[in-house]
GROMACS .gro file of N, CA and C in nm:
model
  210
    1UNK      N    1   1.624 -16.043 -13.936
    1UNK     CA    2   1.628 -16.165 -14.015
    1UNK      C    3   1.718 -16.264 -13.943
    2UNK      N    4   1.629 -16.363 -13.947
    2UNK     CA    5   1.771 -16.486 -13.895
    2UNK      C    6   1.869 -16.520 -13.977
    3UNK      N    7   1.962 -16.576 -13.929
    3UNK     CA    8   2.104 -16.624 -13.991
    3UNK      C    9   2.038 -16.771 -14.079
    4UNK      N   10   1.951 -16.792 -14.048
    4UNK     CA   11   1.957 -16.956 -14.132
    4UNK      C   12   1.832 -16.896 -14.264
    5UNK      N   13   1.771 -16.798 -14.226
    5UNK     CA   14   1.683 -16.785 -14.354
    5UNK      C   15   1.733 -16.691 -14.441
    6UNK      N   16   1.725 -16.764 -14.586
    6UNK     CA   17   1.782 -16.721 -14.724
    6UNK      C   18   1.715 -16.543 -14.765
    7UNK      N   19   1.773 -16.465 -14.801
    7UNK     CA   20   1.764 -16.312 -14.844
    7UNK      C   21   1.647 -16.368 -14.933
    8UNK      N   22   1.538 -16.266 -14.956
    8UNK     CA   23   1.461 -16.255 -15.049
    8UNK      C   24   1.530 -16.233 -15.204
    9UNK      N   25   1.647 -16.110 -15.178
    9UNK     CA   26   1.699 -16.088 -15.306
    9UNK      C   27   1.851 -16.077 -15.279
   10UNK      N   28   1.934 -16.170 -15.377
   10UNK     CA   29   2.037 -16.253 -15.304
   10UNK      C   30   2.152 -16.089 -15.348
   11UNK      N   31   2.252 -16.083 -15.248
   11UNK     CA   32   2.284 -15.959 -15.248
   11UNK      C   33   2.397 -15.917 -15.376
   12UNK      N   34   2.446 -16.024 -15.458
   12UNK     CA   35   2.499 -15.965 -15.578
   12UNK      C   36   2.390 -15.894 -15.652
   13UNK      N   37   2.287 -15.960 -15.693
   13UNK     CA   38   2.160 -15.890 -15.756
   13UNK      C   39   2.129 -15.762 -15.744
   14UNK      N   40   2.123 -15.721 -15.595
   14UNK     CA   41   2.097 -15.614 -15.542
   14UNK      C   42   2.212 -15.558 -15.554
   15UNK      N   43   2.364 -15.580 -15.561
   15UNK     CA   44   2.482 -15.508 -15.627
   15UNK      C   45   2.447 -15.437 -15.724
   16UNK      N   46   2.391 -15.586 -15.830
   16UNK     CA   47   2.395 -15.480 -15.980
   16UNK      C   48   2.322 -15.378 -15.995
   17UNK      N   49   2.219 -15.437 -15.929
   17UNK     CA   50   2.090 -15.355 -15.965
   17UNK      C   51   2.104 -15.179 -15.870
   18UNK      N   52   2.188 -15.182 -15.795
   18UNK     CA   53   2.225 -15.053 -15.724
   18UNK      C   54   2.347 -14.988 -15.847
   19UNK      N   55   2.414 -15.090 -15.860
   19UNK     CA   56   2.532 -14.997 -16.021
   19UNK      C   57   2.453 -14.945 -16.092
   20UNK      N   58   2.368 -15.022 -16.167
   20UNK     CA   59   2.348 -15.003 -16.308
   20UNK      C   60   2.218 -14.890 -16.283
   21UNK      N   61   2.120 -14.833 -16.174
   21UNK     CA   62   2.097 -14.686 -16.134
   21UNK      C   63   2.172 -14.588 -16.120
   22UNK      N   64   2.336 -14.587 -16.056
   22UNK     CA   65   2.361 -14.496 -16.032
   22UNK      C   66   2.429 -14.487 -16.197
   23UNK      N   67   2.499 -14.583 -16.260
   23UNK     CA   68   2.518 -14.561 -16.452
   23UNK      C   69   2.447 -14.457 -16.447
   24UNK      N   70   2.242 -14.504 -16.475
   24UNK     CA   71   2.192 -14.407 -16.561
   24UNK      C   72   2.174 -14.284 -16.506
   25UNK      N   73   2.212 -14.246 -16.398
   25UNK     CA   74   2.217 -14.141 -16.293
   25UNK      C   75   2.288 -14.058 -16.360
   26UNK      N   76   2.445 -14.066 -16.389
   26UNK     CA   77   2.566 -14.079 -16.430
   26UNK      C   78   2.529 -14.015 -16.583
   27UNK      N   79   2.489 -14.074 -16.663
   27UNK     CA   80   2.450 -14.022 -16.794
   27UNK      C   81   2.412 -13.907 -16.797
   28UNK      N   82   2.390 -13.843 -16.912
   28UNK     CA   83   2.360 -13.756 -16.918
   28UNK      C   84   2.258 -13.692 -17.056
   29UNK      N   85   2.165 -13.666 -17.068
   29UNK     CA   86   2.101 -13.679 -17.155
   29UNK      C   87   2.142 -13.598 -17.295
   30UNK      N   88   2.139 -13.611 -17.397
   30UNK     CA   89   2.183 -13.520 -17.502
   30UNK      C   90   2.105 -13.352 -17.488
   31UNK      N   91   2.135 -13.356 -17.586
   31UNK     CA   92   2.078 -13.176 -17.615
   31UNK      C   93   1.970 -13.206 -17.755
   32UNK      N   94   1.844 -13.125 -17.732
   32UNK     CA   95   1.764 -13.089 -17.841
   32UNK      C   96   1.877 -13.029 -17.942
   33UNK      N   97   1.825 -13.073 -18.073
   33UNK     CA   98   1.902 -13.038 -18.152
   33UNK      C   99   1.806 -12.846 -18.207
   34UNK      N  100   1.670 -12.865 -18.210
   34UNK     CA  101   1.603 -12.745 -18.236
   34UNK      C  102   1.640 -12.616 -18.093
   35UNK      N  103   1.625 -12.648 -17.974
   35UNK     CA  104   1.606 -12.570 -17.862
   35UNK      C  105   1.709 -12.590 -17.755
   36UNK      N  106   1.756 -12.675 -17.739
   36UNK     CA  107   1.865 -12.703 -17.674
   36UNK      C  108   1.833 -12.756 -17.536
   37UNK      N  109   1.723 -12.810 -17.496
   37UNK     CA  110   1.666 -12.855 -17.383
   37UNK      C  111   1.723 -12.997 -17.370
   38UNK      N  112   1.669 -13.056 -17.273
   38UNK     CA  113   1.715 -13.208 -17.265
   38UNK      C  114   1.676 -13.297 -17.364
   39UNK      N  115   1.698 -13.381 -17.445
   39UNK     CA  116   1.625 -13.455 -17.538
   39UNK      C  117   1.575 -13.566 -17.457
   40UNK      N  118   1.407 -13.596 -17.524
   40UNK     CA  119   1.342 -13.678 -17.489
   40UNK      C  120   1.418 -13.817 -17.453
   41UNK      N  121   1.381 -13.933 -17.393
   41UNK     CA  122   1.425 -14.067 -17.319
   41UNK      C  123   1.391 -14.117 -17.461
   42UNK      N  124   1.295 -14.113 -17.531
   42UNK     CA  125   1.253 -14.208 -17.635
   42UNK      C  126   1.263 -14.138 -17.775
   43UNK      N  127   1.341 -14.042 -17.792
   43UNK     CA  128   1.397 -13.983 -17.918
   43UNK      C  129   1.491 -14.004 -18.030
   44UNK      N  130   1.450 -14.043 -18.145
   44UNK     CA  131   1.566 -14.116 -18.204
   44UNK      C  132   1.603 -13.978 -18.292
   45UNK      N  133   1.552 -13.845 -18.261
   45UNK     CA  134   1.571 -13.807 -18.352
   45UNK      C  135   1.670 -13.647 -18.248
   46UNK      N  136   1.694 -13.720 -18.176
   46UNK     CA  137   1.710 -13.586 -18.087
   46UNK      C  138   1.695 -13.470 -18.041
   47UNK      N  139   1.542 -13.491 -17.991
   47UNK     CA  140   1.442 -13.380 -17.963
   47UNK      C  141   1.402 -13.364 -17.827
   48UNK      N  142   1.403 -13.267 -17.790
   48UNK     CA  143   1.361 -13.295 -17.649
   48UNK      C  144   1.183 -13.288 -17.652
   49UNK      N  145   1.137 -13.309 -17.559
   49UNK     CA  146   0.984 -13.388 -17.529
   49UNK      C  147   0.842 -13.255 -17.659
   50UNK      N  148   0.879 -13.181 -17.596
   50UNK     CA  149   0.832 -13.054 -17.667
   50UNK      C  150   0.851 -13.033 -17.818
   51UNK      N  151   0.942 -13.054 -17.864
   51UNK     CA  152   0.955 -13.045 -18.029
   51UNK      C  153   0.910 -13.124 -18.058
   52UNK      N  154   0.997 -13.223 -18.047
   52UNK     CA  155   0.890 -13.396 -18.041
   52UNK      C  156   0.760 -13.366 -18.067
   53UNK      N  157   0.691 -13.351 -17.946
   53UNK     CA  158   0.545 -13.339 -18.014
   53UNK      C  159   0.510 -13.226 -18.086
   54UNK      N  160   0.548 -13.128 -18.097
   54UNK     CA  161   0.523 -13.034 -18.198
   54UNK      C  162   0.571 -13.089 -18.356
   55UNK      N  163   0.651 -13.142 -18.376
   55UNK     CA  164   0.694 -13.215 -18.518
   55UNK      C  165   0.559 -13.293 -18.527
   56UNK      N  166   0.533 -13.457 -18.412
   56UNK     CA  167   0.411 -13.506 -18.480
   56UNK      C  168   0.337 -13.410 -18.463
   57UNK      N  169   0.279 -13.310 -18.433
   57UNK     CA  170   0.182 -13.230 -18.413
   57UNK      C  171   0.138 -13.174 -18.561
   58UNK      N  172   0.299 -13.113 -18.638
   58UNK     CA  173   0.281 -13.063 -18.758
   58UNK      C  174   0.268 -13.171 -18.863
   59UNK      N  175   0.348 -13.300 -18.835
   59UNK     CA  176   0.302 -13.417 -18.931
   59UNK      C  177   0.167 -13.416 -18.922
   60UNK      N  178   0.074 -13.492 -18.822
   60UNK     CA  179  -0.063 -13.524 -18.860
   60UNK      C  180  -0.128 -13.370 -18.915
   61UNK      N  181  -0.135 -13.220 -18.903
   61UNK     CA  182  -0.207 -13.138 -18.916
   61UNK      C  183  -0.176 -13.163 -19.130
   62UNK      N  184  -0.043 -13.175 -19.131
   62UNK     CA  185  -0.025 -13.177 -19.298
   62UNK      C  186  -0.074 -13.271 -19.333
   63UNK      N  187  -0.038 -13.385 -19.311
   63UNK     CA  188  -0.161 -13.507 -19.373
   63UNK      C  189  -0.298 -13.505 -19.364
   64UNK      N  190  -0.400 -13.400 -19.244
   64UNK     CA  191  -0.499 -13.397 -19.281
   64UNK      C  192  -0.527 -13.269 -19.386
   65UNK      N  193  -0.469 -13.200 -19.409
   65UNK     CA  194  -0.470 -13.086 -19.510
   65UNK      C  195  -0.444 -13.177 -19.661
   66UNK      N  196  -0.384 -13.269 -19.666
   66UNK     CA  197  -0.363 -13.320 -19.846
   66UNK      C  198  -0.493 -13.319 -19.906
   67UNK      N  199  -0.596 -13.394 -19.839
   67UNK     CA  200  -0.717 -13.422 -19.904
   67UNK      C  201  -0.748 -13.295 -19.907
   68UNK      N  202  -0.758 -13.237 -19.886
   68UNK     CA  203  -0.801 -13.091 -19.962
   68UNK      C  204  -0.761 -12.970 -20.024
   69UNK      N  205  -0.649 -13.032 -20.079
   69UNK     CA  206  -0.526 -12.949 -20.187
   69UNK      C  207  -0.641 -13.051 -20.293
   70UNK      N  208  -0.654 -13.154 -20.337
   70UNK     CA  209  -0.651 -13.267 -20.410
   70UNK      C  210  -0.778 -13.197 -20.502
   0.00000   0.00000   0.00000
């Protein structure tokens, strides 16, 4: 690169943006509260990926079972 042409991505940017990876690097994910595995990225309930879907799994199977208690 020459000295007179401007960085594509100006290098504080590329600062942060190198911190704030190694942060989530740094983190550490919770614990399943059922199994004790990693809990899912998108869990509000603190499950890891597997219970998670086994919970909705058992929600939708019971809601299609009501109509036919009825």
């Amino acid at each position: 690169m020459d000295s007179h042409e401007t960085p594509l991505i100006p290098e504080a940017l590329l600062a942060e943006a190198k911190r704030a990876i190694e942060i989530d690097r740094l983190k550490k994910p919770g614990r399943c509260s059922v199994c004790g595995e990693d809990c899912a990225p998108n869990s509000s309930e603190g499950l890891c990926w597997v219970c998670r879907r086994l919970k909705l799994s058992a929600w939708r199977d019971s809601d299609a079972q009501i109509p036919a208690q009825e």
